[in-house]
XYZ file of C-alpha atoms in Angstrom:
303
model
C 129.395 -63.228 167.019
C 127.073 -65.708 165.348
C 123.416 -64.866 164.768
C 121.670 -66.857 167.507
C 118.093 -65.887 166.618
C 116.137 -68.684 164.937
C 112.669 -68.298 163.424
C 110.281 -71.229 163.514
C 107.422 -71.500 161.015
C 104.671 -73.701 162.434
C 103.357 -76.138 159.835
C 101.189 -78.275 162.080
C 97.919 -76.834 160.823
C 98.799 -77.569 157.199
C 101.432 -80.265 156.804
C 100.552 -81.705 160.194
C 96.851 -82.181 159.542
C 96.765 -83.022 155.838
C 97.338 -86.772 156.238
C 95.069 -87.339 159.251
C 92.115 -89.692 158.748
C 89.738 -87.313 160.500
C 89.035 -83.686 159.629
C 89.704 -81.167 162.390
C 86.815 -78.647 162.637
C 87.480 -75.128 161.398
C 86.734 -73.533 164.777
C 89.260 -75.846 166.442
C 91.895 -74.873 163.862
C 91.236 -71.199 164.594
C 91.635 -71.933 168.295
C 94.964 -73.639 167.637
C 96.170 -70.647 165.601
C 95.484 -68.328 168.544
C 97.230 -70.722 170.939
C 100.282 -70.925 168.682
C 100.579 -67.145 168.546
C 100.165 -67.005 172.335
C 103.050 -69.507 172.569
C 105.343 -67.124 170.658
C 105.056 -68.444 167.101
C 105.555 -65.614 164.575
C 105.013 -67.565 161.344
C 102.144 -69.993 160.771
C 101.130 -71.825 157.617
C 97.394 -71.908 158.167
C 96.118 -73.800 155.107
C 96.791 -75.025 151.600
C 94.792 -74.102 148.527
C 94.602 -77.576 147.042
C 91.727 -79.644 145.660
C 89.437 -80.561 148.574
C 88.730 -84.001 147.133
C 92.450 -84.833 147.196
C 93.172 -83.283 150.608
C 89.824 -82.942 152.425
C 91.487 -81.687 155.603
C 92.285 -78.447 153.749
C 88.814 -77.871 152.284
C 88.166 -74.960 154.676
C 91.148 -72.847 153.553
C 89.014 -69.870 152.521
C 86.927 -70.058 155.677
C 90.069 -70.059 157.821
C 91.335 -66.961 156.013
C 87.990 -65.236 156.416
C 87.572 -65.938 160.120
C 91.119 -65.621 161.401
C 91.836 -62.738 163.793
C 95.320 -61.654 162.804
C 97.821 -60.425 165.368
C 100.445 -57.772 164.526
C 103.896 -59.109 163.732
C 102.694 -62.609 162.763
C 103.002 -64.011 159.228
C 99.954 -66.094 158.245
C 100.712 -68.022 155.074
C 99.115 -70.523 152.725
C 100.448 -73.120 150.313
C 99.736 -73.168 146.569
C 100.914 -75.847 144.148
C 99.466 -74.399 140.937
C 98.014 -71.221 139.441
C 94.516 -72.187 140.570
C 95.793 -72.346 144.126
C 97.319 -68.879 143.809
C 94.029 -67.551 142.471
C 92.224 -69.017 145.467
C 94.791 -67.468 147.802
C 94.303 -64.061 146.208
C 90.523 -64.328 146.544
C 90.916 -65.393 150.187
C 93.016 -62.328 150.979
C 96.199 -64.193 151.893
C 99.276 -61.948 152.186
C 101.993 -64.604 152.070
C 102.054 -67.668 149.803
C 104.379 -70.629 149.655
C 104.580 -71.704 146.010
C 106.326 -75.032 145.775
C 107.416 -77.584 143.164
C 109.422 -80.798 143.430
C 113.012 -81.475 142.437
C 111.859 -84.965 141.456
C 110.027 -85.439 138.171
C 108.224 -88.537 139.473
C 107.125 -86.880 142.708
C 106.041 -83.818 140.744
C 103.738 -85.909 138.577
C 102.269 -87.749 141.568
C 101.854 -84.574 143.620
C 100.561 -82.142 140.989
C 100.122 -84.077 137.747
C 102.875 -82.017 136.090
C 106.262 -83.040 134.742
C 109.172 -81.132 136.242
C 109.529 -79.089 133.054
C 105.839 -78.181 133.173
C 106.036 -77.446 136.893
C 108.927 -75.017 136.442
C 106.962 -73.045 133.854
C 103.875 -73.080 136.077
C 106.001 -71.904 139.018
C 107.048 -68.741 137.180
C 103.407 -67.999 136.374
C 102.453 -68.589 140.020
C 105.101 -66.173 141.280
C 104.194 -63.507 138.736
C 100.490 -63.744 139.584
C 101.079 -63.607 143.323
C 103.565 -60.725 143.120
C 101.260 -58.735 140.851
C 98.696 -58.973 143.642
C 101.198 -57.760 146.276
C 101.558 -61.178 147.886
C 104.943 -62.136 149.332
C 106.182 -65.407 147.829
C 108.172 -68.155 149.435
C 109.529 -70.329 146.626
C 109.890 -73.960 147.618
C 111.792 -76.971 146.293
C 110.367 -80.288 147.522
C 112.328 -83.567 147.747
C 115.550 -81.593 147.472
C 117.658 -84.158 149.323
C 116.269 -87.454 148.056
C 113.208 -89.056 146.471
C 111.510 -92.345 147.382
C 110.732 -92.894 143.698
C 113.991 -91.776 142.079
C 116.553 -92.085 144.856
C 119.401 -89.578 145.033
C 118.786 -86.046 143.778
C 121.823 -84.511 142.087
C 122.900 -81.435 144.117
C 123.739 -79.612 140.883
C 120.143 -80.136 139.779
C 118.972 -78.620 143.073
C 121.294 -75.644 142.606
C 119.908 -75.115 139.095
C 116.401 -75.100 140.571
C 117.544 -72.576 143.181
C 118.728 -70.312 140.337
C 115.404 -70.830 138.577
C 113.459 -69.818 141.698
C 115.646 -66.794 142.415
C 115.338 -65.631 138.806
C 111.536 -65.843 139.150
C 111.646 -63.086 141.773
C 110.782 -64.920 144.979
C 111.023 -63.181 148.363
C 112.158 -66.279 150.279
C 113.697 -69.616 149.316
C 112.687 -72.890 150.974
C 114.291 -76.315 150.603
C 112.346 -79.367 151.767
C 113.625 -82.772 152.803
C 110.154 -84.099 152.041
C 111.202 -87.738 152.333
C 113.583 -87.415 155.272
C 116.375 -88.985 153.226
C 118.877 -86.174 153.738
C 121.907 -86.563 156.017
C 123.866 -83.990 158.054
C 126.919 -83.828 155.777
C 124.739 -83.470 152.694
C 122.745 -80.701 154.385
C 125.847 -78.891 155.661
C 127.542 -78.901 152.266
C 124.551 -77.993 150.105
C 122.925 -75.432 152.406
C 126.175 -73.494 152.802
C 126.324 -73.074 149.018
C 122.628 -72.164 148.812
C 122.823 -69.559 151.597
C 125.700 -67.914 149.723
C 123.873 -68.142 146.390
C 120.724 -66.554 147.866
C 122.641 -63.332 148.556
C 120.602 -62.209 151.544
C 117.236 -63.647 150.510
C 115.970 -65.618 153.524
C 116.618 -69.362 153.220
C 114.203 -71.756 154.944
C 114.568 -75.467 155.610
C 111.635 -77.885 155.871
C 112.705 -81.128 157.532
C 110.951 -84.461 157.971
C 112.114 -86.979 160.530
C 111.315 -90.144 158.572
C 114.766 -91.675 159.077
C 115.302 -90.065 162.511
C 117.909 -87.610 161.193
C 115.771 -84.474 161.232
C 117.325 -82.843 164.284
C 120.883 -83.704 163.245
C 120.089 -82.208 159.842
C 118.739 -79.076 161.495
C 121.943 -78.587 163.459
C 124.043 -79.106 160.336
C 121.985 -76.456 158.545
C 122.380 -74.077 161.484
C 126.145 -74.374 161.117
C 125.711 -73.609 157.401
C 123.881 -70.363 158.201
C 120.187 -71.274 157.945
C 118.061 -69.456 160.533
C 114.457 -70.258 159.537
C 112.996 -73.740 159.940
C 109.591 -75.365 159.481
C 108.295 -77.568 162.284
C 104.973 -79.094 163.342
C 103.625 -79.456 166.887
C 104.003 -83.017 168.126
C 105.936 -83.991 165.006
C 102.796 -84.373 162.886
C 102.917 -84.301 159.105
C 103.732 -86.074 155.870
C 102.920 -85.874 152.195
C 99.970 -87.978 150.945
C 101.837 -88.531 147.661
C 105.181 -89.817 149.012
C 105.664 -93.463 149.925
C 106.364 -93.965 153.661
C 106.312 -90.225 154.392
C 106.194 -89.366 158.089
C 106.086 -86.241 160.181
C 108.013 -83.021 160.475
C 110.503 -82.361 163.226
C 108.436 -81.424 166.286
C 108.111 -77.757 167.212
C 108.619 -78.240 170.943
C 111.518 -80.700 170.489
C 113.225 -78.344 168.045
C 112.794 -75.237 170.204
C 114.069 -77.098 173.276
C 117.214 -78.269 171.470
C 117.803 -74.772 170.108
C 117.432 -73.197 173.542
C 119.858 -75.733 175.029
C 122.483 -74.916 172.407
C 122.330 -71.143 172.836
C 119.803 -70.142 170.191
C 116.712 -68.020 170.819
C 113.264 -68.681 169.357
C 110.848 -66.735 171.576
C 108.732 -69.906 171.848
C 107.182 -71.210 175.067
C 107.641 -74.960 174.636
C 105.199 -75.794 177.428
C 102.394 -74.005 175.584
C 103.236 -75.855 172.353
C 103.343 -79.153 174.239
C 99.827 -78.567 175.558
C 98.558 -78.318 171.958
C 100.298 -81.591 171.101
C 98.717 -83.330 174.083
C 95.285 -82.113 173.020
C 95.829 -83.380 169.474
C 97.003 -86.696 170.902
C 93.711 -87.039 172.784
C 91.763 -86.142 169.641
C 93.578 -88.767 167.556
C 93.673 -91.413 170.251
C 97.356 -92.281 169.825
C 100.799 -90.907 170.630
C 102.438 -88.406 168.290
C 105.978 -88.808 166.908
C 107.370 -85.951 169.038
C 109.054 -86.748 172.343
C 109.077 -83.648 174.507
C 105.348 -83.026 174.877
C 105.052 -86.259 176.896
C 107.974 -85.387 179.194
C 106.845 -81.845 179.953
C 103.571 -83.109 181.403
C 105.387 -85.020 184.144
C 105.928 -82.951 187.293
C 108.983 -84.957 188.445
C 110.915 -84.413 185.202
C 113.571 -81.673 185.224
C 114.111 -79.600 182.089
C 117.411 -77.867 181.344
């Protein structure tokens, strides 16, 4: 029997907010964290430890960590892109860090100011520092399925980066379709190899819906054995340093599709949808996700 339990990591408070023109107040973020947990989310990326001048929406990372009321059984994580970020995460008391570098040399330089060679060396130092401080590390590979600056990313190059990350001693492995350029066959073929290569280390997929293939890619990865996915409420998100980057696959849309196809997530999609509607009112425009608008209509039947 196939494993039908899927874990969703909510990225709305980090990836989802980082490109917004307005800054969401810290107290509102804390409120959203509590609502997400109440909706059944067991993994939340709450902040990123990046330079506040570059990503002002994340300037309150330490304050979020200090004020958050943690619930048992929930993973609260942060993102770090360099050693300085790891140091900030340690000082903030974070227990789980996503340390991520890009498969694209051009994107790496635009995102962190480091060449890919430099980034790989920095990644090892990041992992060692985090692990020495008893922090669980999720090792990420951005732009693993295509780059807006370089085009196609050689799958063998991605597999070499997977080996590099595994050799560094990570606890989890994450692949990101940061540009949304990946396609279902590409995902099915590559993720099957990566799941096997990981030898039991959890493999996570971070999907963007830029070319409207995110949900098809998710299903392809499911068939390849992936059981942990990043999503963002309402389909918010995007990288400030990628041309034409748009949002993540939406949490409520993803959970609904998974439930329809026999998978379990433990997520109450109506509660997630209510968060998306509130964010929509805050921003003053519709979000990329679809389901949050349907759920609010009393005459609409859900399967």
